Coordinates of C-alpha atoms and ligand atoms in Angstrom, one line a residue:
Chain A
X17 CA -7.6 36.2 -13.3
X18 CA -6.3 37.2 -9.9
X19 CA -4.5 34.6 -7.9
X20 CA -2.6 34.1 -4.7
X21 CA 0.3 31.7 -5.1
X22 CA 2.0 29.9 -2.2
X23 CA 5.2 28.7 -3.7
X24 CA 8.0 26.5 -2.2
X25 CA 11.2 28.5 -2.3
X26 CA 14.5 26.7 -1.5
X27 CA 17.9 28.1 -2.3
X28 CA 19.7 24.8 -2.9
X29 CA 19.6 21.2 -1.8
X30 CA 21.3 21.9 1.6
X31 CA 19.0 24.9 2.5
X32 CA 15.8 24.7 4.3
X33 CA 12.9 25.8 2.1
X34 CA 9.7 27.6 2.9
X35 CA 6.4 28.7 1.3
X36 CA 6.4 32.3 0.0
X37 CA 3.2 34.1 -1.0
X38 CA 2.8 35.9 -4.4
X39 CA -0.3 37.9 -5.3
X40 CA -0.6 38.0 -9.1
X41 CA -3.1 39.6 -11.3
X42 CA -4.3 39.7 -15.0
X43 CA -3.4 36.0 -15.7
X44 CA -5.2 35.0 -18.9
X45 CA -7.5 32.0 -18.5
X46 CA -6.0 30.4 -21.6
X47 CA -2.5 30.4 -20.2
X48 CA -1.1 27.0 -19.3
X49 CA 0.1 26.5 -15.7
X50 CA 3.7 26.9 -16.8
X51 CA 2.9 30.0 -18.9
X52 CA 1.3 31.5 -15.7
X53 CA 4.6 30.9 -13.9
X54 CA 6.5 32.4 -16.8
X55 CA 4.4 35.6 -16.4
X56 CA 5.1 35.6 -12.7
X57 CA 8.8 35.1 -13.3
X58 CA 9.0 38.0 -15.8
X59 CA 7.4 40.2 -13.2
X60 CA 9.8 39.0 -10.6
X61 CA 12.8 39.6 -12.9
X62 CA 11.5 43.1 -13.7
X63 CA 11.2 44.0 -10.1
X64 CA 14.7 42.7 -9.3
X65 CA 13.5 39.5 -7.6
X66 CA 14.7 35.9 -7.9
X67 CA 12.6 34.0 -10.5
X68 CA 11.0 30.7 -9.4
X69 CA 13.0 27.7 -10.7
X70 CA 11.0 24.9 -12.2
X71 CA 11.6 22.1 -14.7
X72 CA 10.1 21.9 -18.2
X73 CA 10.9 21.0 -21.7
X74 CA 8.5 19.9 -24.3
X75 CA 5.4 21.6 -22.9
X76 CA 3.2 19.1 -24.6
X77 CA 3.0 16.2 -22.2
X78 CA 5.6 13.9 -23.7
X79 CA 9.0 14.5 -22.0
X80 CA 8.1 14.2 -18.4
X81 CA 10.2 17.1 -17.2
X82 CA 7.5 19.3 -15.7
X83 CA 7.1 18.3 -12.1
X84 CA 4.9 20.5 -9.9
X85 CA 2.6 19.4 -7.0
X86 CA -0.3 21.7 -7.3
X87 CA -2.7 21.8 -4.2
X88 CA -1.2 18.6 -3.0
X89 CA -1.6 16.7 -6.3
X90 CA 1.3 16.0 -8.6
X91 CA 0.5 17.5 -12.0
X92 CA -2.5 19.1 -10.5
X93 CA -6.2 18.1 -10.9
X94 CA -7.3 16.7 -14.2
X95 CA -7.1 13.1 -15.3
X96 CA -4.3 12.0 -17.6
X97 CA -2.4 15.3 -18.0
X98 CA 1.0 16.7 -17.1
X99 CA 1.5 20.1 -15.4
X100 CA 2.3 21.6 -18.8
X101 CA -1.1 20.5 -20.1
X102 CA -3.0 22.0 -17.2
X103 CA -4.7 25.3 -18.0
X104 CA -5.6 28.2 -15.8
X105 CA -9.3 28.0 -16.8
X106 CA -9.4 25.0 -14.4
X107 CA -8.9 27.4 -11.5
X108 CA -11.3 30.0 -10.3
X109 CA -10.6 33.7 -10.0
X110 CA -9.3 34.7 -6.6
X111 CA -8.2 31.2 -5.8
X112 CA -5.2 30.4 -3.6
X113 CA -2.9 27.8 -5.2
X114 CA -0.2 25.8 -3.4
X115 CA 2.8 24.9 -5.6
X116 CA 5.3 22.5 -4.2
X117 CA 8.1 20.3 -5.7
X118 CA 7.7 16.5 -6.2
X119 CA 8.5 15.4 -2.6
X120 CA 10.4 12.2 -2.1
X121 CA 13.8 11.4 -0.5
X122 CA 15.2 9.9 -3.7
X123 CA 14.2 13.1 -5.6
X124 CA 16.4 15.7 -3.8
X125 CA 15.3 19.3 -4.3
X126 CA 17.9 21.2 -6.3
X127 CA 16.3 24.6 -6.2
X128 CA 12.7 25.8 -5.5
X129 CA 10.4 23.4 -7.5
X130 CA 13.2 21.6 -9.4
X131 CA 14.1 18.1 -8.2
X132 CA 16.9 15.7 -9.2
X133 CA 15.2 12.6 -10.8
X134 CA 18.4 10.8 -11.8
X135 CA 17.5 7.9 -9.5
X136 CA 15.0 7.0 -12.3
X137 CA 17.8 7.0 -14.9
X138 CA 19.8 4.5 -12.8
X139 CA 16.7 2.3 -12.5
X140 CA 16.4 2.3 -16.3
X141 CA 20.1 1.6 -16.7
X142 CA 19.8 -1.5 -14.5
X143 CA 17.3 -3.2 -16.8
X144 CA 15.4 -0.9 -19.1
X145 CA 17.1 -2.0 -22.3
X146 CA 17.0 -4.9 -24.8
X147 CA 19.9 -6.7 -26.5
X148 CA 19.8 -6.1 -30.3
X149 CA 21.8 -7.6 -33.1
X150 CA 23.9 -4.9 -34.5
X151 CA 24.8 -4.7 -38.2
X152 CA 22.3 -4.6 -40.9
X153 CA 18.8 -3.5 -39.8
X154 CA 16.3 -6.3 -39.1
X155 CA 13.3 -6.5 -41.3
X156 CA 10.5 -4.7 -39.6
X157 CA 7.9 -7.5 -39.7
X158 CA 10.2 -10.5 -39.1
X159 CA 9.0 -11.0 -35.6
X160 CA 5.2 -11.4 -35.3
X161 CA 3.7 -10.1 -32.0
X162 CA 0.3 -10.9 -30.7
X163 CA -2.0 -7.9 -30.9
X164 CA -2.9 -8.1 -27.2
X165 CA 0.8 -8.2 -26.2
X166 CA 1.6 -5.3 -28.5
X167 CA -1.2 -3.3 -26.9
X168 CA -0.2 -4.1 -23.4
X169 CA 3.5 -3.3 -24.1
X170 CA 2.4 0.0 -25.7
X171 CA 0.2 1.0 -22.8
X172 CA 3.1 0.4 -20.5
X173 CA 5.6 2.2 -22.8
X174 CA 3.6 5.4 -22.6
X175 CA 5.1 6.0 -19.1
X176 CA 7.2 9.2 -19.5
X177 CA 9.2 8.8 -16.3
X178 CA 7.9 12.0 -14.8
X179 CA 7.9 10.7 -11.2
X180 CA 4.4 11.8 -10.3
X181 CA 3.7 8.3 -9.0
X182 CA 6.6 8.6 -6.5
X183 CA 5.5 12.2 -5.6
X184 CA 1.9 11.2 -4.9
X185 CA 2.9 8.2 -2.8
X186 CA 3.1 8.6 0.9
X187 CA 5.9 6.0 0.9
X188 CA 7.7 7.5 -2.1
X189 CA 7.3 4.1 -3.8
X190 CA 8.4 3.9 -7.4
X191 CA 6.5 0.7 -8.1
X192 CA 4.2 2.1 -10.8
X193 CA 7.2 3.4 -12.8
X194 CA 9.2 0.2 -12.4
X195 CA 6.2 -2.0 -13.2
X196 CA 5.5 0.0 -16.4
X197 CA 9.1 -0.4 -17.6
X198 CA 9.2 -4.1 -16.7
X199 CA 5.8 -4.7 -18.3
X200 CA 6.8 -2.9 -21.4
X201 CA 9.9 -4.9 -22.2
X202 CA 8.9 -8.2 -20.7
X203 CA 5.7 -8.4 -22.8
X204 CA 7.7 -8.4 -26.0
X205 CA 9.9 -11.1 -27.6
X206 CA 12.6 -8.5 -28.0
X207 CA 12.8 -8.2 -24.2
X208 CA 12.6 -11.9 -23.5
X209 CA 16.3 -12.8 -23.2
X210 CA 16.8 -10.5 -20.2
X211 CA 13.3 -11.0 -18.8
X212 CA 14.3 -12.5 -15.4
X213 CA 17.4 -10.4 -14.9
X214 CA 15.5 -7.3 -15.8
X215 CA 12.9 -7.6 -13.1
X216 CA 15.4 -8.6 -10.4
X217 CA 17.9 -5.8 -11.3
X218 CA 15.3 -3.1 -11.6
X219 CA 13.6 -3.9 -8.3
X220 CA 17.0 -4.1 -6.6
X221 CA 18.1 -0.8 -8.0
X222 CA 14.7 0.8 -7.0
X223 CA 15.3 -0.4 -3.4
X224 CA 18.9 0.8 -3.5
X225 CA 17.8 4.3 -4.5
X226 CA 15.8 4.4 -1.4
X227 CA 12.3 4.4 -2.8
X228 CA 9.7 3.2 -0.3
X229 CA 7.5 0.0 -0.2
X230 CA 4.2 -0.1 -1.9
X231 CA 1.2 -0.2 0.5
X232 CA -1.4 -0.8 -2.3
X233 CA -3.2 2.5 -2.0
X234 CA -3.1 3.4 -5.7
X235 CA -2.5 7.2 -5.3
X236 CA 0.0 6.7 -8.1
X237 CA -2.6 5.4 -10.5
X238 CA -4.8 8.4 -9.7
X239 CA -2.2 11.0 -10.7
X240 CA -0.3 9.3 -13.5
X241 CA -0.5 11.5 -16.5
X242 CA -0.4 8.5 -18.8
X243 CA -2.9 6.5 -16.8
X244 CA -0.6 3.6 -16.1
X245 CA -2.6 1.0 -14.2
X246 CA -1.8 -0.4 -10.8
X247 CA -2.6 -3.8 -12.3
X248 CA 1.0 -3.7 -13.6
X249 CA 2.3 -3.4 -10.1
X250 CA 0.5 -6.7 -9.2
X251 CA 2.1 -8.2 -12.3
X252 CA 5.6 -6.9 -11.2
X253 CA 5.1 -8.6 -7.8
X254 CA 4.3 -11.9 -9.5
X255 CA 7.3 -11.6 -12.0
X256 CA 9.6 -10.7 -9.1
X257 CA 8.4 -13.6 -7.0
X258 CA 8.7 -16.1 -9.8
X259 CA 12.2 -14.8 -10.7
X260 CA 13.4 -15.3 -7.1
X261 CA 11.9 -18.8 -6.8
X262 CA 13.5 -19.8 -10.2
X263 CA 16.8 -18.5 -8.9
X264 CA 16.5 -20.4 -5.6
X265 CA 15.8 -23.7 -7.4
X266 CA 18.5 -23.4 -10.1
Chain B
X13 CA 19.7 -25.6 2.0
X14 CA 22.2 -22.8 2.5
X15 CA 21.3 -21.6 -1.0
X16 CA 17.6 -21.4 -0.1
X17 CA 18.3 -19.6 3.2
X18 CA 20.4 -17.1 1.2
X19 CA 17.7 -16.6 -1.3
X20 CA 15.2 -16.0 1.4
X21 CA 17.4 -13.4 3.1
X22 CA 17.8 -11.7 -0.3
X23 CA 14.1 -11.9 -0.9
X24 CA 13.2 -10.6 2.5
X25 CA 15.5 -7.6 2.2
X26 CA 13.8 -6.5 -1.0
X27 CA 10.7 -4.4 -0.8
X28 CA 8.5 -6.8 -2.7
X29 CA 9.8 -9.7 -0.6
X30 CA 8.7 -8.1 2.7
X31 CA 5.3 -7.3 1.2
X32 CA 4.9 -10.9 0.1
X33 CA 5.6 -12.1 3.7
X34 CA 3.0 -9.6 5.0
X35 CA 0.5 -11.0 2.5
X36 CA 1.2 -14.6 3.2
X37 CA 1.1 -14.3 7.0
X38 CA -2.0 -12.1 6.7
X39 CA -3.6 -14.8 4.6
X40 CA -2.8 -17.4 7.2
X41 CA -4.4 -15.3 9.8
X42 CA -7.5 -14.7 7.6
X43 CA -7.9 -18.4 7.2
X44 CA -7.6 -18.9 11.0
X45 CA -10.2 -16.2 11.7
X46 CA -12.8 -18.0 9.6
X47 CA -12.1 -21.4 11.3
X48 CA -12.1 -19.8 14.7
X49 CA -15.4 -18.1 14.1
X50 CA -17.1 -21.1 12.7
X51 CA -15.9 -23.1 15.8
X52 CA -17.2 -20.5 18.2
X53 CA -20.6 -20.2 16.5
X54 CA -21.2 -23.7 17.9
X55 CA -22.2 -21.9 21.1
X56 CA -25.6 -21.4 19.4
X57 CA -25.9 -25.1 19.2
X58 CA -25.7 -25.4 23.0
X59 CA -23.2 -26.4 25.7
X60 CA -22.9 -30.0 24.5
X61 CA -21.7 -29.1 21.0
X62 CA -19.2 -26.4 21.9
X63 CA -17.8 -28.3 24.9
X64 CA -17.3 -31.4 22.9
X65 CA -15.7 -29.4 20.1
X66 CA -13.2 -27.8 22.5
X67 CA -12.5 -31.2 24.1
X68 CA -11.9 -32.6 20.6
X69 CA -9.4 -29.9 19.8
X70 CA -7.6 -30.6 23.1
X71 CA -7.5 -34.3 22.4
X72 CA -4.9 -33.6 19.7
X73 CA -2.2 -31.7 21.6
X74 CA 0.3 -32.1 18.8
X75 CA -2.1 -30.5 16.2
X76 CA -3.3 -27.9 18.7
X77 CA 0.2 -26.8 19.6
X78 CA 1.4 -27.0 16.0
X79 CA -1.4 -24.6 15.0
X80 CA -0.8 -22.3 18.0
X81 CA 2.9 -22.0 17.3
X82 CA 2.4 -21.6 13.6
X83 CA -0.2 -18.8 14.2
X84 CA 2.0 -17.1 16.7
X85 CA 4.9 -17.2 14.3
X86 CA 2.7 -15.7 11.5
X87 CA 1.4 -13.0 13.9
X88 CA 4.9 -12.0 15.0
X89 CA 6.3 -12.1 11.5
X90 CA 3.4 -10.0 10.2
X91 CA 3.9 -7.4 13.0
X92 CA 7.7 -7.3 12.7
X93 CA 7.6 -6.9 8.9
X94 CA 4.8 -4.3 8.8
X95 CA 6.5 -2.2 11.5
X96 CA 9.7 -2.4 9.4
X97 CA 7.8 -1.3 6.3
X98 CA 6.2 1.6 8.1
X99 CA 9.6 2.9 9.4
X100 CA 11.3 2.5 6.0
X101 CA 8.4 4.3 4.3
X102 CA 8.5 7.2 6.6
X103 CA 12.2 7.5 5.9
X104 CA 11.7 7.2 2.1
X105 CA 9.3 10.1 2.0
X106 CA 11.5 12.5 3.8
X107 CA 9.5 15.7 3.7
X108 CA 5.8 16.1 3.8
X109 CA 3.6 18.4 1.6
X110 CA 2.5 21.6 3.1
X111 CA -0.8 21.1 1.3
X112 CA -1.9 17.6 2.0
X113 CA -4.3 15.8 -0.4
X114 CA -5.5 12.2 -0.7
X115 CA -6.9 11.1 -4.1
X116 CA -8.2 7.6 -3.6
X117 CA -6.4 5.8 -0.8
X118 CA -9.1 4.4 1.6
X119 CA -9.2 5.4 5.2
X120 CA -8.5 1.8 6.2
X121 CA -5.4 1.6 4.1
X122 CA -4.1 4.8 5.7
X123 CA -4.6 3.5 9.2
X124 CA -3.4 -0.1 9.0
X125 CA -0.7 0.3 11.6
X126 CA -3.2 1.8 14.1
X127 CA -5.9 -0.8 13.6
X128 CA -3.1 -3.4 13.8
X129 CA -1.8 -2.0 17.2
X130 CA -5.3 -2.2 18.7
X131 CA -5.6 -5.8 17.3
X132 CA -2.3 -6.7 19.2
X133 CA -3.8 -5.3 22.4
X134 CA -7.0 -7.3 21.8
X135 CA -5.2 -10.5 21.0
X136 CA -3.1 -10.3 24.2
X137 CA -6.2 -9.6 26.3
X138 CA -8.2 -12.3 24.5
X139 CA -5.6 -15.0 25.0
X140 CA -5.2 -14.1 28.7
X141 CA -8.9 -14.1 29.1
X142 CA -9.9 -17.4 27.5
X143 CA -6.8 -19.4 26.7
X144 CA -4.4 -18.8 29.6
X145 CA -7.4 -17.8 31.9
X146 CA -5.4 -15.3 33.8
X147 CA -6.9 -13.5 36.8
X148 CA -10.2 -15.4 36.6
X149 CA -11.5 -18.7 37.9
X150 CA -12.3 -20.3 34.6
X151 CA -10.0 -23.2 35.5
X152 CA -11.8 -23.9 38.7
X153 CA -14.2 -26.9 39.3
X154 CA -17.1 -24.6 38.6
X155 CA -16.2 -24.8 35.0
X156 CA -16.3 -28.6 34.6
X157 CA -19.4 -29.8 32.8
X158 CA -21.3 -33.0 33.7
X159 CA -19.2 -35.0 31.3
X160 CA -16.0 -33.9 33.1
X161 CA -15.0 -31.6 30.2
X162 CA -14.0 -27.9 30.4
X163 CA -17.2 -25.9 30.3
X164 CA -16.4 -23.5 27.5
X165 CA -20.1 -22.6 27.2
X166 CA -20.3 -21.3 30.7
X167 CA -16.9 -19.6 30.4
X168 CA -18.1 -17.6 27.4
X169 CA -21.4 -16.7 29.0
X170 CA -19.7 -15.4 32.1
X171 CA -16.8 -13.8 30.2
X172 CA -19.1 -11.8 28.0
X173 CA -21.6 -10.9 30.7
X174 CA -19.2 -8.4 31.9
X175 CA -20.1 -5.4 29.7
X176 CA -16.6 -3.8 29.4
X177 CA -15.2 -7.1 28.1
X178 CA -17.9 -7.4 25.5
X179 CA -17.6 -3.7 24.4
X180 CA -13.9 -4.0 24.0
X181 CA -14.4 -7.2 22.0
X182 CA -17.0 -5.6 19.7
X183 CA -14.7 -2.5 19.2
X184 CA -11.8 -4.7 18.4
X185 CA -13.8 -6.7 15.9
X186 CA -14.8 -3.5 14.2
X187 CA -11.2 -2.5 13.8
X188 CA -10.3 -6.0 12.6
X189 CA -13.0 -5.7 10.0
X190 CA -11.6 -2.3 9.1
X191 CA -8.1 -3.8 8.8
X192 CA -9.4 -6.6 6.5
X193 CA -11.5 -4.3 4.3
X194 CA -8.1 -3.2 2.9
X195 CA -6.0 -6.2 3.8
X196 CA -8.1 -8.9 2.0
X197 CA -7.9 -7.5 -1.5
X198 CA -4.4 -6.2 -0.8
X199 CA -3.2 -9.8 -0.6
X200 CA -4.2 -10.4 -4.2
X201 CA -2.5 -7.3 -5.4
X202 CA 0.7 -8.2 -3.5
X203 CA 0.8 -11.8 -4.6
X204 CA 0.2 -10.8 -8.2
X205 CA -3.1 -12.6 -8.4
X206 CA -5.3 -9.9 -9.8
X207 CA -6.1 -8.2 -13.0
X208 CA -8.4 -5.3 -13.7
X209 CA -11.0 -7.8 -14.8
X210 CA -11.0 -9.6 -11.4
X211 CA -10.4 -6.6 -9.2
X212 CA -14.1 -5.7 -8.6
X213 CA -14.9 -9.2 -7.5
X214 CA -11.8 -9.4 -5.2
X215 CA -12.7 -6.2 -3.5
X216 CA -16.3 -7.1 -3.0
X217 CA -15.3 -10.5 -1.6
X218 CA -12.9 -8.6 0.8
X219 CA -15.7 -6.4 2.1
X220 CA -18.1 -9.4 2.4
X221 CA -15.5 -11.5 4.3
X222 CA -14.7 -8.6 6.7
X223 CA -18.4 -8.1 7.3
X224 CA -19.0 -11.8 7.9
X225 CA -16.2 -12.0 10.4
X226 CA -17.5 -8.9 12.2
X227 CA -21.2 -10.0 12.4
X228 CA -20.3 -13.7 13.1
X229 CA -18.0 -12.9 16.0
X230 CA -20.1 -10.1 17.5
X231 CA -23.2 -12.2 17.4
X232 CA -21.8 -14.1 20.4
X233 CA -21.3 -11.2 23.0
X234 CA -24.4 -9.5 21.6
X235 CA -26.6 -12.6 22.2
X236 CA -25.1 -13.0 25.6
X237 CA -25.7 -9.4 26.6
X238 CA -29.2 -9.5 25.2
X239 CA -30.0 -12.6 27.3
X240 CA -30.6 -14.9 24.2
X241 CA -27.9 -17.2 25.4
X242 CA -27.8 -18.2 29.0
Ligands
HEM12 C1 -5.7 -11.3 13.0 C2 -4.9 -10.4 12.8 C3 -4.5 -9.8 11.4 C4 -4.9 -10.1 10.2 C5 -5.9 -11.2 9.7 C6 -4.2 -9.2 9.3 C7 -4.3 -9.2 7.9 C8 -3.6 -8.4 7.1 C9 -3.6 -8.5 5.7 C10 -4.4 -9.5 4.9 C11 -2.9 -7.5 5.2 C12 -2.6 -7.1 3.7 C13 -1.3 -7.6 3.2 C14 -0.9 -7.1 1.9 O1 -0.8 -5.8 1.8 O2 -0.8 -7.8 1.0 C15 -2.4 -6.7 6.3 C16 -1.6 -5.6 6.2 C17 -1.1 -4.9 7.3 N1 -1.2 -5.3 8.6 FE1 -2.3 -6.8 9.3 N2 -3.4 -8.4 10.0 C18 -3.5 -8.7 11.3 C19 -2.9 -8.2 12.4 C20 -2.0 -7.1 12.3 C21 -1.3 -6.5 13.4 C22 -1.4 -7.0 14.9 C23 -0.6 -5.5 13.0 C24 0.2 -4.6 13.8 C25 1.3 -4.0 13.5 C26 -0.9 -5.4 11.5 C27 -0.4 -4.4 10.7 C28 -0.5 -4.4 9.3 C29 -0.1 -3.3 8.5 C30 0.7 -2.0 8.9 C31 -0.4 -3.7 7.2 C32 -0.1 -2.9 5.9 C33 1.2 -3.4 5.3 C34 1.4 -2.8 4.0 O3 0.5 -2.5 3.2 O4 2.6 -2.6 3.6 N3 -1.7 -6.4 11.2 N4 -2.8 -7.3 7.4
SF4_13 S1 4.1 5.6 -14.1 FE1 3.0 7.5 -14.7 S2 3.4 8.9 -13.0 FE2 4.9 7.3 -12.9 S3 6.7 8.0 -14.0 FE3 5.5 6.9 -15.5 S4 4.1 8.4 -16.4 FE4 5.0 9.4 -14.5
FES14 S1 7.2 19.8 -20.1 FE1 7.3 17.9 -21.2 S2 5.7 16.8 -20.2 FE2 5.5 18.7 -19.4

């Protein structure tokens, strides 16, 4: 395949970036999007150029590292996949492809297509944990959990913290991510002791990191590689409201 | 008391808190719109019905002023909060994509602030026109009916007979309907009152409600311009 790539290049977080054009040829259709960038980078290195920096790790859709906005869509077109799971056969020969970083103020660009998502880590730290009894391991089946609750918790737990939801949102809102984390732990008895504290702390941390306010447009739901549902955001709103009312009364 | 005030400030400074205020004030305005429309549709029942309805409202000044002040407070709170949200959101995004793409956000949801601003202009004009009766003679003796009441019927007929006023009214109703086509269902999302099972029904109700408000309100200027109401 022959392609024209328009790639965001930015030296470091303080520099101003811009789009650069690369004309590439002989890209195999079966290459993944990241493999295509590997090929381009090899050519850049051979010709003495500066390779394009991008994040990746597992390359099988589980770690959430890869983070490219392809033709304006985080993780590119294709439902329920990450950038590393996107293949070049989804593009046509001769196509021009725009590749940009995940854009959001709380995700500062480090270099080229790589952004700093540690704001997500701090949101997790603020409430994404459960208290466990240390010492001897608990018997695996000592705590019966309703099948529906287990399924809901598992659906929410599939969030890989990639940040595509934030990147797709015109307000850089992190509500889908936070709602998934809260839904995951608050649906389970293991998460019950910190239930109220969790939702309040995580929302406060989300606000503190500078993520925007949700305007109910569901762009996040459309791009989430794990198909996390915006229904969870509605549930987060209710849980937060309830927590605040409880706090005001007590 | 102090504690509740404190909790409110904390709540309002959070992103979800502000959204909830927008939803609750929006809901109050939605409720008012329906009552206001039903009241005004009495024009089709003739001068007697609508004039006595208006006189009845004015016979309870405490209720009337309570409702007016409450509505105005909701309106200001809605505007103040949404403007704050818009400013914060622009700031949160920082840089924009070179290649812009929208996946599923509706046109209405992306233009809420613009439909809102036109609604503000309309509401100011509408209140000056029919409530304050500024720069017109709707307070003169020509607008007293045979029973000595304010002749709302005649005021509406005369007011909407002027084509530009009717056109602006219809245009504003279209934008209000557009605003509500997103806003109505959005309230349920914001207040945590929806699940995937109920979402289809909520959205359909939102479209139906918006359409009812549009058709109901526009039926008055259209009927007057067409000469069906004289
Ligand atoms: C009769 C008048 C109005 C009604 C019935 C109304 C109703 C609503 C409703 C129900 C919502 C959805 C709330 C939610 O997301 O949960 C909304 C959102 C919004 N309204 Fe209004 N509104 C009115 C006037 C205005 C005005 C005058 C403005 C001007 C600034 C405005 C600006 C907005 C904006 C920007 C949003 C989106 C907020 C967000 O999603 O964060 N509205 N409105
Ligand atoms: S909710 Fe989806 S898009 Fe957002 S961080 Fe989790 S997996 Fe990524
Ligand atoms: S590299 Fe791990 S999800 Fe893409």
